PDB file of C-alpha atoms in Angstrom:
ATOM      1  CA  MET A  24      -8.456  16.680 -24.268  1.00 53.00           C
ATOM      2  CA  ASP A  25     -11.104  14.001 -24.010  1.00 57.00           C
ATOM      3  CA  LYS A  26     -10.869  12.488 -20.516  1.00 65.00           C
ATOM      4  CA  HIS A  27     -10.952   9.018 -22.119  1.00 76.00           C
ATOM      5  CA  LEU A  28      -7.769   7.612 -23.593  1.00 79.00           C
ATOM      6  CA  ALA A  29      -6.920   3.989 -24.452  1.00 86.00           C
ATOM      7  CA  GLY A  30     -10.383   3.092 -23.164  1.00 85.00           C
ATOM      8  CA  ILE A  31      -9.665   4.588 -19.718  1.00 91.00           C
ATOM      9  CA  ASP A  32     -11.511   7.456 -18.039  1.00 91.00           C
ATOM     10  CA  PHE A  33      -8.683   9.543 -16.576  1.00 94.00           C
ATOM     11  CA  SER A  34     -11.151  11.511 -14.442  1.00 93.00           C
ATOM     12  CA  ALA A  35     -11.693   8.330 -12.391  1.00 94.00           C
ATOM     13  CA  PRO A  36      -9.923   7.695  -9.046  1.00 94.00           C
ATOM     14  CA  SER A  37      -6.196   7.036  -9.411  1.00 93.00           C
ATOM     15  CA  ALA A  38      -6.368   3.432  -8.118  1.00 93.00           C
ATOM     16  CA  GLU A  39      -8.908   2.598 -10.823  1.00 96.00           C
ATOM     17  CA  VAL A  40      -6.823   4.280 -13.535  1.00 96.00           C
ATOM     18  CA  ALA A  41      -3.631   2.587 -12.268  1.00 97.00           C
ATOM     19  CA  ARG A  42      -5.250  -0.856 -12.487  1.00 96.00           C
ATOM     20  CA  ARG A  43      -6.693  -0.168 -15.958  1.00 95.00           C
ATOM     21  CA  LEU A  44      -3.322   1.040 -17.317  1.00 97.00           C
ATOM     22  CA  ILE A  45      -1.832  -2.448 -16.901  1.00 97.00           C
ATOM     23  CA  GLY A  46      -1.586  -3.913 -20.407  1.00 96.00           C
ATOM     24  CA  VAL A  47      -1.828  -0.538 -22.189  1.00 96.00           C
ATOM     25  CA  THR A  48       0.993   0.195 -24.646  1.00 96.00           C
ATOM     26  CA  MET A  49       2.755   3.501 -23.971  1.00 97.00           C
ATOM     27  CA  LEU A  50       5.041   5.110 -26.532  1.00 98.00           C
ATOM     28  CA  VAL A  51       7.144   8.250 -26.207  1.00 98.00           C
ATOM     29  CA  ASP A  52       8.321   9.409 -29.629  1.00 97.00           C
ATOM     30  CA  GLY A  53       7.721   5.846 -30.845  1.00 97.00           C
ATOM     31  CA  VAL A  54       9.785   4.198 -28.101  1.00 98.00           C
ATOM     32  CA  GLY A  55       8.069   2.160 -25.382  1.00 98.00           C
ATOM     33  CA  GLY A  56       6.088  -0.946 -24.587  1.00 98.00           C
ATOM     34  CA  ARG A  57       3.357  -2.569 -22.518  1.00 97.00           C
ATOM     35  CA  ILE A  58       2.754  -1.057 -19.074  1.00 98.00           C
ATOM     36  CA  VAL A  59       3.250  -3.846 -16.517  1.00 97.00           C
ATOM     37  CA  GLU A  60       3.485  -1.936 -13.220  1.00 97.00           C
ATOM     38  CA  THR A  61       1.869   1.203 -11.801  1.00 98.00           C
ATOM     39  CA  GLU A  62       1.199   2.890  -8.462  1.00 95.00           C
ATOM     40  CA  ALA A  63      -1.717   5.148  -7.561  1.00 92.00           C
ATOM     41  CA  TYR A  64      -1.444   8.346  -5.496  1.00 88.00           C
ATOM     42  CA  ASP A  65      -4.164  10.698  -4.235  1.00 89.00           C
ATOM     43  CA  ARG A  66      -4.047  13.961  -2.266  1.00 79.00           C
ATOM     44  CA  THR A  67      -6.094  12.317   0.503  1.00 82.00           C
ATOM     45  CA  GLU A  68      -3.129  10.137   1.552  1.00 86.00           C
ATOM     46  CA  PRO A  69       0.237  11.365   2.881  1.00 63.00           C
ATOM     47  CA  ALA A  70       2.484   9.498   0.412  1.00 63.00           C
ATOM     48  CA  ALA A  71       1.201  11.650  -2.473  1.00 68.00           C
ATOM     49  CA  HIS A  72       3.161  14.698  -3.625  1.00 71.00           C
ATOM     50  CA  SER A  73      -0.179  16.510  -3.686  1.00 66.00           C
ATOM     51  CA  PHE A  74      -0.987  15.854  -0.003  1.00 64.00           C
ATOM     52  CA  ASN A  75       0.116  19.348   1.127  1.00 76.00           C
ATOM     53  CA  GLY A  76      -1.357  21.186  -1.851  1.00 75.00           C
ATOM     54  CA  PRO A  77       0.054  22.670  -5.049  1.00 77.00           C
ATOM     55  CA  THR A  78       3.689  23.782  -5.268  1.00 79.00           C
ATOM     56  CA  PRO A  79       5.910  24.851  -8.180  1.00 78.00           C
ATOM     57  CA  ARG A  80       7.200  21.244  -8.300  1.00 79.00           C
ATOM     58  CA  ASN A  81       3.853  19.428  -8.318  1.00 79.00           C
ATOM     59  CA  PHE A  82       1.493  21.947  -9.981  1.00 76.00           C
ATOM     60  CA  SER A  83       0.829  19.679 -12.960  1.00 86.00           C
ATOM     61  CA  MET A  84      -0.527  16.961 -10.657  1.00 87.00           C
ATOM     62  CA  PHE A  85      -3.458  19.323 -10.027  1.00 87.00           C
ATOM     63  CA  GLY A  86      -4.036  19.924 -13.731  1.00 88.00           C
ATOM     64  CA  PRO A  87      -6.716  18.419 -15.891  1.00 93.00           C
ATOM     65  CA  PRO A  88      -6.811  14.620 -16.167  1.00 94.00           C
ATOM     66  CA  GLY A  89      -4.826  12.966 -18.944  1.00 94.00           C
ATOM     67  CA  ARG A  90      -1.665  15.019 -18.602  1.00 94.00           C
ATOM     68  CA  SER A  91       1.861  14.127 -17.512  1.00 96.00           C
ATOM     69  CA  TYR A  92       3.486  14.929 -14.185  1.00 92.00           C
ATOM     70  CA  VAL A  93       7.277  14.471 -14.294  1.00 95.00           C
ATOM     71  CA  TYR A  94       9.508  15.011 -11.271  1.00 89.00           C
ATOM     72  CA  ARG A  95      13.038  14.149 -10.197  1.00 88.00           C
ATOM     73  CA  SER A  96      13.288  11.571  -7.425  1.00 82.00           C
ATOM     74  CA  HIS A  97      16.027  12.117  -4.834  1.00 73.00           C
ATOM     75  CA  GLY A  98      17.783  14.439  -7.291  1.00 71.00           C
ATOM     76  CA  LEU A  99      18.744  11.476  -9.483  1.00 81.00           C
ATOM     77  CA  HIS A 100      15.999   9.973 -11.631  1.00 91.00           C
ATOM     78  CA  TRP A 101      13.035  11.328 -13.545  1.00 95.00           C
ATOM     79  CA  CYS A 102       9.651   9.743 -12.804  1.00 93.00           C
ATOM     80  CA  LEU A 103       6.595   9.827 -15.079  1.00 97.00           C
ATOM     81  CA  ASN A 104       3.044  10.035 -13.742  1.00 95.00           C
ATOM     82  CA  PHE A 105      -0.340  10.362 -15.417  1.00 97.00           C
ATOM     83  CA  VAL A 106      -2.730  12.900 -13.852  1.00 94.00           C
ATOM     84  CA  CYS A 107      -6.176  11.624 -12.810  1.00 96.00           C
ATOM     85  CA  ARG A 108      -9.404  12.939 -11.303  1.00 92.00           C
ATOM     86  CA  GLU A 109     -10.904  16.360 -11.872  1.00 92.00           C
ATOM     87  CA  GLU A 110      -8.771  19.470 -12.303  1.00 92.00           C
ATOM     88  CA  GLY A 111      -7.639  20.792  -8.917  1.00 90.00           C
ATOM     89  CA  HIS A 112      -7.874  17.441  -7.101  1.00 88.00           C
ATOM     90  CA  GLY A 113      -4.228  16.281  -7.144  1.00 91.00           C
ATOM     91  CA  ALA A 114      -4.084  12.591  -8.067  1.00 91.00           C
ATOM     92  CA  GLY A 115      -1.876  10.567 -10.364  1.00 94.00           C
ATOM     93  CA  VAL A 116      -0.460   7.235 -11.417  1.00 96.00           C
ATOM     94  CA  LEU A 117       3.277   6.538 -11.331  1.00 95.00           C
ATOM     95  CA  ILE A 118       4.362   4.438 -14.309  1.00 98.00           C
ATOM     96  CA  ARG A 119       6.777   2.001 -12.607  1.00 95.00           C
ATOM     97  CA  ALA A 120       7.661  -0.469 -15.359  1.00 98.00           C
ATOM     98  CA  LEU A 121       6.984  -1.591 -18.884  1.00 97.00           C
ATOM     99  CA  GLU A 122       7.803  -4.507 -21.091  1.00 97.00           C
ATOM    100  CA  PRO A 123       9.951  -3.056 -23.894  1.00 98.00           C
ATOM    101  CA  LEU A 124       8.388  -3.614 -27.318  1.00 97.00           C
ATOM    102  CA  ALA A 125       9.326  -0.665 -29.553  1.00 98.00           C
ATOM    103  CA  GLY A 126      12.626   1.131 -30.023  1.00 98.00           C
ATOM    104  CA  LEU A 127      14.726  -1.348 -28.046  1.00 97.00           C
ATOM    105  CA  GLU A 128      17.966  -0.246 -29.710  1.00 97.00           C
ATOM    106  CA  ARG A 129      17.301   3.353 -28.681  1.00 97.00           C
ATOM    107  CA  MET A 130      16.534   2.168 -25.126  1.00 98.00           C
ATOM    108  CA  ARG A 131      19.767   0.161 -25.035  1.00 97.00           C
ATOM    109  CA  GLU A 132      21.750   3.213 -26.164  1.00 97.00           C
ATOM    110  CA  ARG A 133      20.167   5.420 -23.509  1.00 97.00           C
ATOM    111  CA  ARG A 134      20.554   2.852 -20.726  1.00 97.00           C
ATOM    112  CA  GLY A 135      23.943   1.448 -21.777  1.00 96.00           C
ATOM    113  CA  LEU A 136      22.914  -2.189 -21.346  1.00 95.00           C
ATOM    114  CA  ASP A 137      21.420  -5.076 -23.301  1.00 94.00           C
ATOM    115  CA  ASP A 138      19.183  -7.035 -20.909  1.00 96.00           C
ATOM    116  CA  PRO A 139      15.581  -6.153 -21.903  1.00 95.00           C
ATOM    117  CA  ARG A 140      14.375  -6.955 -18.361  1.00 95.00           C
ATOM    118  CA  LEU A 141      16.457  -4.083 -16.989  1.00 96.00           C
ATOM    119  CA  LEU A 142      15.632  -1.454 -19.603  1.00 97.00           C
ATOM    120  CA  CYS A 143      12.336  -0.208 -18.093  1.00 97.00           C
ATOM    121  CA  SER A 144      11.964  -2.054 -14.763  1.00 97.00           C
ATOM    122  CA  GLY A 145      11.605   0.863 -12.367  1.00 95.00           C
ATOM    123  CA  PRO A 146      10.445   4.442 -12.834  1.00 95.00           C
ATOM    124  CA  GLY A 147      13.936   5.937 -13.186  1.00 96.00           C
ATOM    125  CA  ARG A 148      15.096   3.274 -15.644  1.00 96.00           C
ATOM    126  CA  LEU A 149      11.874   3.661 -17.615  1.00 97.00           C
ATOM    127  CA  CYS A 150      12.315   7.432 -17.984  1.00 97.00           C
ATOM    128  CA  GLN A 151      15.964   7.079 -18.971  1.00 97.00           C
ATOM    129  CA  ALA A 152      15.114   4.428 -21.579  1.00 98.00           C
ATOM    130  CA  LEU A 153      12.275   6.535 -23.027  1.00 98.00           C
ATOM    131  CA  GLY A 154      14.192   9.820 -22.847  1.00 98.00           C
ATOM    132  CA  VAL A 155      11.668  11.412 -20.454  1.00 98.00           C
ATOM    133  CA  THR A 156      12.918  14.521 -18.638  1.00 96.00           C
ATOM    134  CA  ARG A 157      11.398  17.604 -17.006  1.00 95.00           C
ATOM    135  CA  GLU A 158      10.572  18.924 -20.506  1.00 96.00           C
ATOM    136  CA  PHE A 159       7.854  16.246 -20.675  1.00 97.00           C
ATOM    137  CA  ASN A 160       6.055  17.653 -17.605  1.00 95.00           C
ATOM    138  CA  ASN A 161       2.463  18.864 -17.999  1.00 95.00           C
ATOM    139  CA  LEU A 162       1.980  17.549 -21.535  1.00 96.00           C
ATOM    140  CA  ALA A 163      -1.272  16.089 -22.855  1.00 95.00           C
ATOM    141  CA  LEU A 164      -1.164  12.301 -23.111  1.00 95.00           C
ATOM    142  CA  ASP A 165      -3.335  12.283 -26.246  1.00 94.00           C
ATOM    143  CA  ALA A 166      -0.741  14.096 -28.374  1.00 94.00           C
ATOM    144  CA  ALA A 167       2.886  13.678 -29.421  1.00 95.00           C
ATOM    145  CA  PRO A 168       5.294  12.773 -28.002  1.00 97.00           C
ATOM    146  CA  PHE A 169       2.934  10.399 -26.129  1.00 96.00           C
ATOM    147  CA  ALA A 170       0.774   7.598 -27.510  1.00 96.00           C
ATOM    148  CA  LEU A 171      -1.361   5.270 -25.384  1.00 96.00           C
ATOM    149  CA  LEU A 172      -2.848   2.210 -27.082  1.00 94.00           C
ATOM    150  CA  ALA A 173      -5.488   0.000 -25.503  1.00 92.00           C
ATOM    151  CA  PRO A 174      -4.814  -3.742 -25.281  1.00 88.00           C
ATOM    152  CA  GLU A 175      -6.218  -5.791 -28.148  1.00 81.00           C
ATOM    153  CA  ALA A 176      -9.953  -6.399 -27.837  1.00 74.00           C
ATOM    154  CA  GLY A 177     -10.590  -9.507 -25.805  1.00 71.00           C
ATOM    155  CA  ALA A 178      -7.007  -9.709 -24.518  1.00 77.00           C
ATOM    156  CA  ALA A 179      -6.974 -11.079 -20.980  1.00 79.00           C
ATOM    157  CA  VAL A 180      -5.024  -8.881 -18.568  1.00 89.00           C
ATOM    158  CA  ALA A 181      -4.546 -10.456 -15.125  1.00 91.00           C
ATOM    159  CA  VAL A 182      -3.686  -7.712 -12.623  1.00 95.00           C
ATOM    160  CA  LEU A 183      -2.207  -8.208  -9.151  1.00 95.00           C
ATOM    161  CA  ALA A 184      -2.414  -5.594  -6.375  1.00 96.00           C
ATOM    162  CA  GLY A 185      -0.148  -5.005  -3.410  1.00 93.00           C
ATOM    163  CA  PRO A 186       1.611  -2.360  -1.291  1.00 91.00           C
ATOM    164  CA  ARG A 187       3.524   0.453  -2.970  1.00 84.00           C
ATOM    165  CA  ILE A 188       7.328   0.487  -2.999  1.00 87.00           C
ATOM    166  CA  GLY A 189       9.761   2.927  -1.394  1.00 80.00           C
ATOM    167  CA  ILE A 190       7.341   4.926   0.753  1.00 73.00           C
ATOM    168  CA  SER A 191       6.997   5.258   4.519  1.00 71.00           C
ATOM    169  CA  LYS A 192       3.467   6.699   4.719  1.00 79.00           C
ATOM    170  CA  ALA A 193       0.154   5.092   3.764  1.00 79.00           C
ATOM    171  CA  VAL A 194       2.000   1.802   3.273  1.00 78.00           C
ATOM    172  CA  GLU A 195      -1.170  -0.165   4.006  1.00 81.00           C
ATOM    173  CA  LEU A 196      -2.874   0.900   0.761  1.00 78.00           C
ATOM    174  CA  PRO A 197      -2.745  -1.840  -1.918  1.00 84.00           C
ATOM    175  CA  TRP A 198      -2.212   0.712  -4.683  1.00 87.00           C
ATOM    176  CA  ARG A 199       0.625  -0.956  -6.573  1.00 94.00           C
ATOM    177  CA  PHE A 200      -0.597  -2.902  -9.596  1.00 97.00           C
ATOM    178  CA  GLY A 201       1.313  -5.385 -11.720  1.00 97.00           C
ATOM    179  CA  LEU A 202       0.742  -7.669 -14.661  1.00 96.00           C
ATOM    180  CA  ALA A 203       0.551 -11.239 -13.332  1.00 96.00           C
ATOM    181  CA  GLY A 204       3.503 -13.338 -14.499  1.00 94.00           C
ATOM    182  CA  SER A 205       5.466 -10.431 -15.972  1.00 96.00           C
ATOM    183  CA  ARG A 206       9.248 -10.702 -15.744  1.00 96.00           C
ATOM    184  CA  PHE A 207       9.575  -6.960 -16.340  1.00 97.00           C
ATOM    185  CA  LEU A 208       8.331  -5.717 -12.924  1.00 97.00           C
ATOM    186  CA  SER A 209      10.683  -3.538 -10.875  1.00 95.00           C
ATOM    187  CA  LYS A 210      10.255  -5.950  -7.940  1.00 93.00           C
ATOM    188  CA  PRO A 211       8.113  -9.065  -7.462  1.00 87.00           C
ATOM    189  CA  MET A 212       4.577  -8.447  -6.230  1.00 86.00           C
ATOM    190  CA  ARG A 213       3.970  -9.442  -2.614  1.00 77.00           C
TER     191      ARG A 213
END
C-alpha cells in the first residue's frame, strides 16, 4: 500500500494523522460519512495499547501504516483505529465519530434508532452502525471494504484539539481532535 491515502501520509506521527483525518469521508462497504472526531495514540505514552509491546490482541497496531486495528472495548463494543508511523512502531488513530452521509437506512437498522446524531457518535456506535467487527482487523485502508475520500479541494476544515476521553493515563496530551461546530461529536470538545 502507498503510505498516502486521502491526501494523508499515514507514516506520519499519529497526532498529525488524527488531525488530518477530520473532514475525510470514510466508507465501509459503501456505508459511512465524514470523520468528525479522532484520538491519537502512540507507544511512547501509557494510554496506548502498544505501550507494553506487541500482543496477540494488538499486533496489527505494529503493522505497516494505513491498515486497520480493531479491538473490543470492555468486552462490549468494537473500536476502529487506523495504524500510523513505520512498521513496528505501534501508533494509531481511534475513529471516535462521524457525520452519517451514506447508507443511513442500513445504519438505522444496525443501531435500531432514527436520530442521525446518535448513529455514529462514539467509537462503539460507529462500529455498530458501519458493521465493523474483529473480521475487519488488519485490513488495508486503500482497498474494499474501506474507502477514504479527501475533503473537496479548498474546503475549510476547522479542527479543535483537547484531552482524550475515557482514559486515566497521559490525560494531559491534547490528542483528541474534533470538527469545530459539529453536532455529531461523541462529547463536546473542552
